[in-house]
PDB file of C-alpha atoms in Angstrom:
ATOM      1  CA  UNK A 210      57.811   8.249 -57.779  1.00 30.00           C
ATOM      2  CA  UNK A 211      54.253   7.823 -56.513  1.00 31.00           C
ATOM      3  CA  UNK A 212      52.626  11.127 -57.355  1.00 33.00           C
ATOM      4  CA  UNK A 213      51.873  14.024 -55.004  1.00 35.00           C
ATOM      5  CA  UNK A 214      53.694  14.399 -51.706  1.00 43.00           C
ATOM      6  CA  UNK A 215      50.953  12.924 -49.571  1.00 53.00           C
ATOM      7  CA  UNK A 216      51.731  10.978 -46.411  1.00 51.00           C
ATOM      8  CA  UNK A 217      49.347   8.088 -47.127  1.00 53.00           C
ATOM      9  CA  UNK A 218      51.438   6.222 -49.682  1.00 58.00           C
ATOM     10  CA  UNK A 219      50.282   2.971 -51.269  1.00 65.00           C
ATOM     11  CA  UNK A 220      49.913   1.640 -54.798  1.00 78.00           C
ATOM     12  CA  UNK A 221      47.654  -0.764 -56.631  1.00 89.00           C
ATOM     13  CA  UNK A 222      50.742  -2.843 -57.394  1.00 91.00           C
ATOM     14  CA  UNK A 223      51.531  -3.212 -53.708  1.00 93.00           C
ATOM     15  CA  UNK A 224      48.067  -4.300 -52.620  1.00 94.00           C
ATOM     16  CA  UNK A 225      47.716  -6.533 -55.691  1.00 96.00           C
ATOM     17  CA  UNK A 226      50.983  -8.267 -54.814  1.00 96.00           C
ATOM     18  CA  UNK A 227      49.758  -9.039 -51.298  1.00 97.00           C
ATOM     19  CA  UNK A 228      46.539 -10.480 -52.732  1.00 97.00           C
ATOM     20  CA  UNK A 229      48.387 -12.513 -55.379  1.00 97.00           C
ATOM     21  CA  UNK A 230      50.608 -13.936 -52.641  1.00 98.00           C
ATOM     22  CA  UNK A 231      47.551 -15.168 -50.747  1.00 98.00           C
ATOM     23  CA  UNK A 232      47.265 -12.377 -48.203  1.00 98.00           C
ATOM     24  CA  UNK A 233      44.571  -9.832 -47.438  1.00 97.00           C
ATOM     25  CA  UNK A 234      45.890  -6.254 -47.508  1.00 96.00           C
ATOM     26  CA  UNK A 235      44.817  -3.792 -44.833  1.00 95.00           C
ATOM     27  CA  UNK A 236      45.864  -0.184 -45.470  1.00 93.00           C
ATOM     28  CA  UNK A 237      47.206   1.707 -42.468  1.00 93.00           C
ATOM     29  CA  UNK A 238      46.795   5.475 -42.837  1.00 91.00           C
ATOM     30  CA  UNK A 239      49.167   7.808 -41.052  1.00 91.00           C
ATOM     31  CA  UNK A 240      48.022   8.435 -37.489  1.00 92.00           C
ATOM     32  CA  UNK A 241      49.828   9.913 -34.480  1.00 93.00           C
ATOM     33  CA  UNK A 242      52.689   7.629 -33.538  1.00 94.00           C
ATOM     34  CA  UNK A 243      51.162   6.752 -30.161  1.00 96.00           C
ATOM     35  CA  UNK A 244      48.268   5.051 -31.970  1.00 95.00           C
ATOM     36  CA  UNK A 245      50.389   2.971 -34.351  1.00 95.00           C
ATOM     37  CA  UNK A 246      50.450  -0.169 -32.212  1.00 96.00           C
ATOM     38  CA  UNK A 247      46.647  -0.198 -32.134  1.00 97.00           C
ATOM     39  CA  UNK A 248      46.588  -0.459 -35.923  1.00 96.00           C
ATOM     40  CA  UNK A 249      48.481  -3.745 -35.764  1.00 97.00           C
ATOM     41  CA  UNK A 250      45.943  -5.515 -33.553  1.00 95.00           C
ATOM     42  CA  UNK A 251      44.526  -8.490 -35.419  1.00 94.00           C
ATOM     43  CA  UNK A 252      47.134  -8.278 -38.192  1.00 97.00           C
ATOM     44  CA  UNK A 253      49.633 -11.032 -38.963  1.00 98.00           C
ATOM     45  CA  UNK A 254      52.355  -9.135 -40.853  1.00 98.00           C
ATOM     46  CA  UNK A 255      53.488  -5.713 -42.002  1.00 98.00           C
ATOM     47  CA  UNK A 256      54.740  -4.220 -45.264  1.00 97.00           C
ATOM     48  CA  UNK A 257      56.713  -1.002 -44.984  1.00 96.00           C
ATOM     49  CA  UNK A 258      56.085   0.580 -48.374  1.00 93.00           C
ATOM     50  CA  UNK A 259      58.155   2.897 -50.526  1.00 89.00           C
ATOM     51  CA  UNK A 260      57.464   6.574 -50.945  1.00 84.00           C
ATOM     52  CA  UNK A 261      58.867   9.734 -49.441  1.00 84.00           C
ATOM     53  CA  UNK A 262      62.501  10.235 -48.488  1.00 89.00           C
ATOM     54  CA  UNK A 263      63.275   9.639 -44.829  1.00 90.00           C
ATOM     55  CA  UNK A 264      63.691  13.015 -43.124  1.00 89.00           C
ATOM     56  CA  UNK A 265      67.425  13.405 -42.400  1.00 89.00           C
ATOM     57  CA  UNK A 266      66.681  14.863 -38.964  1.00 90.00           C
ATOM     58  CA  UNK A 267      65.630  11.352 -37.892  1.00 89.00           C
ATOM     59  CA  UNK A 268      69.270  10.258 -38.136  1.00 86.00           C
ATOM     60  CA  UNK A 269      70.946  13.394 -36.851  1.00 85.00           C
ATOM     61  CA  UNK A 270      71.513  15.348 -40.044  1.00 84.00           C
ATOM     62  CA  UNK A 271      70.457  18.840 -41.050  1.00 82.00           C
ATOM     63  CA  UNK A 272      66.830  19.301 -42.056  1.00 81.00           C
ATOM     64  CA  UNK A 273      65.930  18.597 -45.670  1.00 73.00           C
ATOM     65  CA  UNK A 274      65.915  21.533 -48.040  1.00 72.00           C
ATOM     66  CA  UNK A 275      62.661  23.352 -48.701  1.00 66.00           C
ATOM     67  CA  UNK A 276      60.626  21.457 -51.285  1.00 58.00           C
ATOM     68  CA  UNK A 277      62.193  18.075 -50.492  1.00 70.00           C
ATOM     69  CA  UNK A 278      59.784  15.126 -50.580  1.00 76.00           C
ATOM     70  CA  UNK A 279      59.669  14.294 -46.879  1.00 82.00           C
ATOM     71  CA  UNK A 280      56.899  13.919 -44.323  1.00 85.00           C
ATOM     72  CA  UNK A 281      58.031  13.759 -40.702  1.00 87.00           C
ATOM     73  CA  UNK A 282      54.588  12.591 -39.580  1.00 90.00           C
ATOM     74  CA  UNK A 283      54.827   9.532 -41.791  1.00 92.00           C
ATOM     75  CA  UNK A 284      58.361   8.852 -40.548  1.00 94.00           C
ATOM     76  CA  UNK A 285      57.241   8.951 -36.920  1.00 95.00           C
ATOM     77  CA  UNK A 286      54.202   6.777 -37.645  1.00 94.00           C
ATOM     78  CA  UNK A 287      56.130   4.078 -39.488  1.00 95.00           C
ATOM     79  CA  UNK A 288      58.996   4.072 -36.988  1.00 96.00           C
ATOM     80  CA  UNK A 289      56.370   3.386 -34.324  1.00 97.00           C
ATOM     81  CA  UNK A 290      54.723   0.712 -36.502  1.00 97.00           C
ATOM     82  CA  UNK A 291      58.033  -1.056 -37.015  1.00 97.00           C
ATOM     83  CA  UNK A 292      58.915  -0.912 -33.328  1.00 97.00           C
ATOM     84  CA  UNK A 293      55.487  -2.302 -32.384  1.00 97.00           C
ATOM     85  CA  UNK A 294      55.719  -5.044 -35.010  1.00 97.00           C
ATOM     86  CA  UNK A 295      59.139  -6.117 -33.764  1.00 96.00           C
ATOM     87  CA  UNK A 296      57.961  -6.117 -30.160  1.00 96.00           C
ATOM     88  CA  UNK A 297      54.888  -8.216 -30.960  1.00 96.00           C
ATOM     89  CA  UNK A 298      56.770 -10.658 -33.191  1.00 97.00           C
ATOM     90  CA  UNK A 299      55.139  -9.763 -36.511  1.00 98.00           C
ATOM     91  CA  UNK A 300      57.072 -10.547 -39.696  1.00 98.00           C
ATOM     92  CA  UNK A 301      57.943  -7.443 -41.722  1.00 98.00           C
ATOM     93  CA  UNK A 302      58.784  -6.885 -45.384  1.00 98.00           C
ATOM     94  CA  UNK A 303      60.472  -3.551 -46.121  1.00 97.00           C
ATOM     95  CA  UNK A 304      60.295  -2.051 -49.610  1.00 96.00           C
ATOM     96  CA  UNK A 305      62.819   0.637 -50.635  1.00 92.00           C
ATOM     97  CA  UNK A 306      62.028   3.356 -48.081  1.00 93.00           C
ATOM     98  CA  UNK A 307      61.129   0.511 -45.704  1.00 95.00           C
ATOM     99  CA  UNK A 308      64.754  -0.664 -45.734  1.00 96.00           C
ATOM    100  CA  UNK A 309      66.017   2.862 -45.185  1.00 94.00           C
ATOM    101  CA  UNK A 310      63.583   3.538 -42.347  1.00 94.00           C
ATOM    102  CA  UNK A 311      64.476   0.305 -40.554  1.00 95.00           C
ATOM    103  CA  UNK A 312      68.157   1.078 -40.837  1.00 95.00           C
ATOM    104  CA  UNK A 313      67.575   4.465 -39.225  1.00 95.00           C
ATOM    105  CA  UNK A 314      65.403   3.028 -36.440  1.00 94.00           C
ATOM    106  CA  UNK A 315      68.016   0.443 -35.513  1.00 94.00           C
ATOM    107  CA  UNK A 316      70.870   2.953 -35.334  1.00 94.00           C
ATOM    108  CA  UNK A 317      72.226   3.287 -38.873  1.00 95.00           C
ATOM    109  CA  UNK A 318      72.123   6.229 -41.247  1.00 92.00           C
ATOM    110  CA  UNK A 319      71.552   7.063 -44.891  1.00 91.00           C
ATOM    111  CA  UNK A 320      73.408   8.645 -47.782  1.00 87.00           C
ATOM    112  CA  UNK A 321      70.992  11.362 -48.834  1.00 75.00           C
ATOM    113  CA  UNK A 322      71.683  11.182 -52.573  1.00 69.00           C
ATOM    114  CA  UNK A 323      73.504   8.992 -55.076  1.00 73.00           C
ATOM    115  CA  UNK A 324      73.346   9.461 -58.818  1.00 64.00           C
ATOM    116  CA  UNK A 325      72.229   6.829 -61.278  1.00 58.00           C
ATOM    117  CA  UNK A 326      69.855   4.838 -59.067  1.00 55.00           C
ATOM    118  CA  UNK A 327      66.470   6.238 -60.119  1.00 54.00           C
ATOM    119  CA  UNK A 328      65.370   4.694 -63.416  1.00 49.00           C
ATOM    120  CA  UNK A 329      62.102   6.640 -63.345  1.00 57.00           C
ATOM    121  CA  UNK A 330      59.645   5.547 -66.014  1.00 48.00           C
ATOM    122  CA  UNK A 331      62.164   2.971 -67.300  1.00 59.00           C
ATOM    123  CA  UNK A 332      62.063   0.965 -64.058  1.00 56.00           C
ATOM    124  CA  UNK A 333      60.798  -2.134 -65.894  1.00 62.00           C
ATOM    125  CA  UNK A 334      63.666  -2.235 -68.406  1.00 57.00           C
ATOM    126  CA  UNK A 335      66.571  -0.540 -66.591  1.00 71.00           C
ATOM    127  CA  UNK A 336      67.357  -3.463 -64.304  1.00 85.00           C
ATOM    128  CA  UNK A 337      70.657  -4.152 -62.582  1.00 86.00           C
ATOM    129  CA  UNK A 338      72.123  -7.275 -60.979  1.00 93.00           C
ATOM    130  CA  UNK A 339      72.433  -7.860 -57.245  1.00 95.00           C
ATOM    131  CA  UNK A 340      74.173 -10.762 -55.552  1.00 96.00           C
ATOM    132  CA  UNK A 341      72.236 -12.448 -52.729  1.00 98.00           C
ATOM    133  CA  UNK A 342      74.050 -13.758 -49.640  1.00 97.00           C
ATOM    134  CA  UNK A 343      73.921 -17.519 -49.246  1.00 97.00           C
ATOM    135  CA  UNK A 344      71.905 -18.845 -46.324  1.00 97.00           C
ATOM    136  CA  UNK A 345      69.928 -15.640 -45.901  1.00 98.00           C
ATOM    137  CA  UNK A 346      66.155 -15.346 -45.598  1.00 98.00           C
ATOM    138  CA  UNK A 347      66.310 -13.431 -48.868  1.00 98.00           C
ATOM    139  CA  UNK A 348      68.013 -16.395 -50.532  1.00 98.00           C
ATOM    140  CA  UNK A 349      65.368 -18.767 -49.164  1.00 98.00           C
ATOM    141  CA  UNK A 350      62.614 -16.540 -50.528  1.00 98.00           C
ATOM    142  CA  UNK A 351      64.095 -15.928 -53.974  1.00 98.00           C
ATOM    143  CA  UNK A 352      66.325 -18.914 -54.660  1.00 97.00           C
ATOM    144  CA  UNK A 353      69.478 -16.881 -54.132  1.00 96.00           C
ATOM    145  CA  UNK A 354      72.286 -16.270 -56.588  1.00 96.00           C
ATOM    146  CA  UNK A 355      72.057 -13.194 -58.785  1.00 97.00           C
ATOM    147  CA  UNK A 356      68.826 -11.265 -59.250  1.00 96.00           C
ATOM    148  CA  UNK A 357      67.923  -8.597 -61.810  1.00 94.00           C
ATOM    149  CA  UNK A 358      66.072  -5.842 -59.958  1.00 94.00           C
ATOM    150  CA  UNK A 359      64.690  -2.378 -60.603  1.00 90.00           C
ATOM    151  CA  UNK A 360      65.903   0.880 -59.104  1.00 82.00           C
ATOM    152  CA  UNK A 361      63.615   3.727 -58.004  1.00 77.00           C
ATOM    153  CA  UNK A 362      65.477   5.595 -55.303  1.00 64.00           C
ATOM    154  CA  UNK A 363      68.175   8.170 -54.714  1.00 78.00           C
ATOM    155  CA  UNK A 364      68.739   7.690 -50.995  1.00 85.00           C
ATOM    156  CA  UNK A 365      70.676   4.604 -49.896  1.00 87.00           C
ATOM    157  CA  UNK A 366      71.781   2.883 -46.719  1.00 91.00           C
ATOM    158  CA  UNK A 367      74.995   4.403 -45.388  1.00 90.00           C
ATOM    159  CA  UNK A 368      76.258   2.896 -42.146  1.00 93.00           C
ATOM    160  CA  UNK A 369      74.366  -0.355 -41.615  1.00 95.00           C
ATOM    161  CA  UNK A 370      72.580  -0.620 -38.277  1.00 96.00           C
ATOM    162  CA  UNK A 371      74.012  -3.094 -35.733  1.00 94.00           C
ATOM    163  CA  UNK A 372      70.734  -5.069 -35.730  1.00 92.00           C
ATOM    164  CA  UNK A 373      70.858  -5.722 -39.478  1.00 97.00           C
ATOM    165  CA  UNK A 374      73.074  -7.673 -41.836  1.00 97.00           C
ATOM    166  CA  UNK A 375      73.390  -6.937 -45.539  1.00 97.00           C
ATOM    167  CA  UNK A 376      72.016  -9.774 -47.669  1.00 98.00           C
ATOM    168  CA  UNK A 377      72.410  -8.386 -51.191  1.00 97.00           C
ATOM    169  CA  UNK A 378      74.706  -5.890 -52.841  1.00 92.00           C
ATOM    170  CA  UNK A 379      75.045  -4.192 -56.211  1.00 88.00           C
ATOM    171  CA  UNK A 380      78.196  -3.880 -58.302  1.00 84.00           C
ATOM    172  CA  UNK A 381      78.965  -0.517 -56.679  1.00 82.00           C
ATOM    173  CA  UNK A 382      79.029  -2.196 -53.265  1.00 85.00           C
ATOM    174  CA  UNK A 383      75.955  -0.444 -51.898  1.00 84.00           C
ATOM    175  CA  UNK A 384      73.606  -2.619 -49.800  1.00 91.00           C
ATOM    176  CA  UNK A 385      70.518  -3.677 -51.762  1.00 94.00           C
ATOM    177  CA  UNK A 386      68.891  -5.750 -49.018  1.00 97.00           C
ATOM    178  CA  UNK A 387      69.177  -6.432 -45.315  1.00 97.00           C
ATOM    179  CA  UNK A 388      67.550  -8.615 -42.703  1.00 98.00           C
ATOM    180  CA  UNK A 389      67.377  -8.756 -38.929  1.00 96.00           C
ATOM    181  CA  UNK A 390      70.261 -10.408 -37.119  1.00 94.00           C
ATOM    182  CA  UNK A 391      67.825 -11.758 -34.513  1.00 94.00           C
ATOM    183  CA  UNK A 392      64.185 -11.583 -33.553  1.00 95.00           C
ATOM    184  CA  UNK A 393      61.110 -11.952 -35.744  1.00 97.00           C
ATOM    185  CA  UNK A 394      61.366 -12.300 -39.527  1.00 98.00           C
ATOM    186  CA  UNK A 395      62.445  -9.048 -41.134  1.00 98.00           C
ATOM    187  CA  UNK A 396      63.546  -8.803 -44.772  1.00 98.00           C
ATOM    188  CA  UNK A 397      63.956  -5.489 -46.575  1.00 97.00           C
ATOM    189  CA  UNK A 398      65.060  -4.721 -50.127  1.00 97.00           C
ATOM    190  CA  UNK A 399      66.068  -1.527 -51.889  1.00 92.00           C
ATOM    191  CA  UNK A 400      64.140  -2.382 -55.052  1.00 94.00           C
ATOM    192  CA  UNK A 401      60.368  -2.483 -55.632  1.00 94.00           C
ATOM    193  CA  UNK A 402      59.288  -6.153 -55.810  1.00 96.00           C
ATOM    194  CA  UNK A 403      55.643  -5.159 -56.330  1.00 95.00           C
ATOM    195  CA  UNK A 404      56.638  -3.878 -59.787  1.00 92.00           C
ATOM    196  CA  UNK A 405      58.523  -7.020 -60.834  1.00 92.00           C
ATOM    197  CA  UNK A 406      55.828  -9.691 -61.087  1.00 92.00           C
ATOM    198  CA  UNK A 407      56.561 -13.389 -60.836  1.00 94.00           C
ATOM    199  CA  UNK A 408      60.330 -13.323 -61.180  1.00 94.00           C
ATOM    200  CA  UNK A 409      62.939 -13.951 -58.467  1.00 96.00           C
ATOM    201  CA  UNK A 410      62.921 -10.989 -56.113  1.00 96.00           C
ATOM    202  CA  UNK A 411      59.363 -10.012 -57.016  1.00 96.00           C
ATOM    203  CA  UNK A 412      56.147 -11.708 -55.935  1.00 97.00           C
ATOM    204  CA  UNK A 413      58.102 -14.401 -54.099  1.00 98.00           C
ATOM    205  CA  UNK A 414      58.994 -11.869 -51.396  1.00 98.00           C
ATOM    206  CA  UNK A 415      55.314 -11.252 -50.688  1.00 98.00           C
ATOM    207  CA  UNK A 416      54.705 -15.001 -50.689  1.00 98.00           C
ATOM    208  CA  UNK A 417      57.462 -15.399 -48.103  1.00 98.00           C
ATOM    209  CA  UNK A 418      55.860 -12.699 -45.951  1.00 98.00           C
ATOM    210  CA  UNK A 419      52.453 -14.400 -46.170  1.00 98.00           C
ATOM    211  CA  UNK A 420      53.982 -17.765 -45.215  1.00 98.00           C
ATOM    212  CA  UNK A 421      55.698 -16.231 -42.210  1.00 98.00           C
ATOM    213  CA  UNK A 422      52.517 -14.377 -41.264  1.00 98.00           C
ATOM    214  CA  UNK A 423      50.508 -17.600 -41.338  1.00 96.00           C
ATOM    215  CA  UNK A 424      53.053 -19.576 -39.320  1.00 87.00           C
TER     216      UNK A 424
END
């Protein structure tokens, strides 16, 4: 999805989207989890990016098979980042893996594989519709209704965590977005808005994050 299995996962599209939305991106390399909160000092918001699969041992399943694209160090780092961001009141935008990771942190689990959800190189043409829940933060950011989004994943949210509510779903019923029931602004989507440009569900999500970060 993003190249070699390295823990420090970012893309030009992600940083460019933050800049286009009026923000200033600061990359946070993987560090020991106990140092994660220090990285957030002076920052106004957090993006949990896509990338590796979440290690199934983080939600009580058997370890991933040899050769699977996981990195437990990154999982531990980003779980600590998310916990610190929530505690300090920072708004958070989760992208793909970011949704999955948040669901695990808050007590949910994942389905480790579903077929037909990774469009690969055709991500910009193999779009599918999702229906956005009325009155949600996602609806306020995107205009609501039905969005056409990309699909670059094979893991999905299983049991939704008690602290989250689903705010978009696909035709197969799988959650495509979720947000925090209470606390600071948290919106996470299963698709990759940084690859969608200025269409509903794309750059507008980064603009919403920047607005919340500046508030």
